[in-house]
Amino acid sequence: MLYFSVPLGKLVRRVSRLRGGGSALPGLVVEKIDPGFMRRTLSTLPLGVAVVSGTNGKTTTTKMVVELLESQGLKVFTNRTGSNFTRGVAAALLGEVDWRGRLDADVAVLELDEAHAVHFVNKVPPRYSLLLNVLRDQLDRFGEIDKTAELLQHIASKTTGTVVLNREDPRVARIAQTLDGPEVLYFGLDDSLLSTFPNDDEMRAAPGSPVPPAPARPAADVVLRRVGADDADFEYDGATVTTPMLLRGVYNIFNAAAALTLARGVSGARGTGTDHAGLLTALSKVAPAFGRGESLVVDGLPLELVLVKNPSGFRLGLKSFPAAGYATMIAINDNYADGRDMSWLWDVEFDTLRDGGVDQLTGSRAYDMALRLQYDDVAIGAVDTEIAPALAAFIRGGQGKPKRIFCTYTAMLAIRRELSKITTVEVVS
């Protein structure tokens, strides 16, 4: 049956793109005029829908899962723009379905914001869900993190097949106790890496305070055993394998363990077996998602974009990308997509930037960032709340040095737009 909402949605999408509009607008239109569009379209997929959610790492993990499954010969639909609200999924579908609303894919792998994922799974129960972590992020939207954990628990409760959980996050791991029906798989860390990924309670504990004994950890389907400069060790099926990695940052490599766990589950459900060598080859070739450790070239030298949006992500970014030898810029916005409450900056320690200082601060909350750095005795070169001139000054002043920019989400989008005028930037549509 031909639904008029599909041609109309496609028309809105085309007009929006011609005018440089947002990627989610066509999805908002089709959601209003045809509420059953997503369920009707996605219910036809042979392997169903996989939802990826959690505080940190959704975009990169989703990208990895897609590329791993494609290495197994599967056709995968995904919302690759990173627009992780339900309207973003609907907009992405409009770009892939034919005029009759038919989607040529075996499985959908969807990144979804924790709150919007709840609305999505009420409409489209997923066959798989991958729940990454619960950390303090956008408290003005979500409230305290126990509320975020409840949102993830609801996603798991609507999952009909397999739920993949982070063994090392106690709030995520406890979700298994509430489930009756779905298969539960875990991804985890070697004991030697646990201190690299403190959970929220550990991050907020007072120095010297006693740490309660950790509960016994369940066996994990995939365990990250070691992270090297350009490779990593993973253990699964009783053996440890080493693979080179293009991805940088220990948090990205831990997300790779999550992606492997989900990909093994989905590909194994076909009944034709899993090509594990193909999975590892695909994993070794995954490049960072846009803005998540993405490396561009400016004046013949690398310029890296590192997304930061909460204390844990900023801490891990600073730890994973050492400052020595780099010109550094920090761009902090407080738009809705970033979260309005920037008090979390005070939960980040910036002492690793002390030796080289920060060359440029920008964004609507640049002066808040400047005050925070002063308390950690980090020298500041310049402050300009306007991103375009600040970026231009940063590039001029850092000639001859590789560069790194830590940025919130909307600041990252603005920086990528400016950089696209002087270098090759991946177009995400």
Coordinates of N, CA and C in Angstrom, one line a residue, residues 9 22 76 97-98 101 132 146 210 216 226 247 249 288 295 304 366 403 409 414 422 428:
G9 N 6.9 13.2 3.0 CA 8.1 13.3 3.8 C 9.3 13.5 3.0
G22 N 17.6 21.5 9.2 CA 18.0 20.4 10.0 C 17.6 19.1 9.5
V76 N 22.5 -3.1 6.5 CA 22.1 -2.5 7.8 C 21.6 -1.1 7.6
V97 N 13.9 4.6 2.4 CA 12.8 3.8 1.8 C 12.5 4.2 0.4
D98 N 11.8 3.3 -0.3 CA 11.3 3.7 -1.7 C 10.0 4.4 -1.5
G101 N 7.5 3.1 0.7 CA 7.8 2.9 2.1 C 8.5 1.6 2.4
L132 N 25.0 1.1 27.5 CA 26.4 1.3 27.7 C 26.8 1.8 29.1
D146 N 19.8 8.1 38.7 CA 18.9 6.9 38.9 C 17.7 7.0 37.9
P210 N 36.0 5.1 52.3 CA 36.0 3.6 52.1 C 35.2 3.3 50.9
A216 N 29.9 -9.7 43.1 CA 30.5 -10.6 42.1 C 30.1 -10.2 40.7
R226 N 43.4 -5.7 27.2 CA 44.6 -4.8 27.1 C 44.3 -3.7 26.0
L247 N 40.9 3.4 16.0 CA 40.3 4.2 17.0 C 41.3 4.5 18.1
G249 N 41.8 6.3 22.1 CA 41.1 6.6 23.4 C 40.6 5.3 24.0
P288 N 37.1 6.9 13.7 CA 36.2 7.6 14.7 C 35.0 8.2 14.1
S295 N 40.1 13.1 13.2 CA 41.3 13.8 12.9 C 41.2 14.3 11.5
E304 N 42.5 17.4 15.7 CA 41.6 16.4 16.3 C 40.5 17.1 17.0
A366 N 32.5 30.2 27.4 CA 34.0 30.3 27.4 C 34.5 30.9 28.7
K403 N 47.0 20.1 16.4 CA 46.0 20.8 17.2 C 45.0 19.9 17.7
Y409 N 28.7 19.4 22.0 CA 28.1 18.9 20.7 C 27.9 20.1 19.7
A414 N 29.5 23.5 14.9 CA 29.9 24.8 14.4 C 31.3 24.8 13.9
I422 N 38.0 25.2 4.8 CA 39.4 25.2 4.5 C 40.0 23.8 4.4
V428 N 28.1 14.5 6.8 CA 27.2 13.6 7.4 C 25.8 14.0 7.1

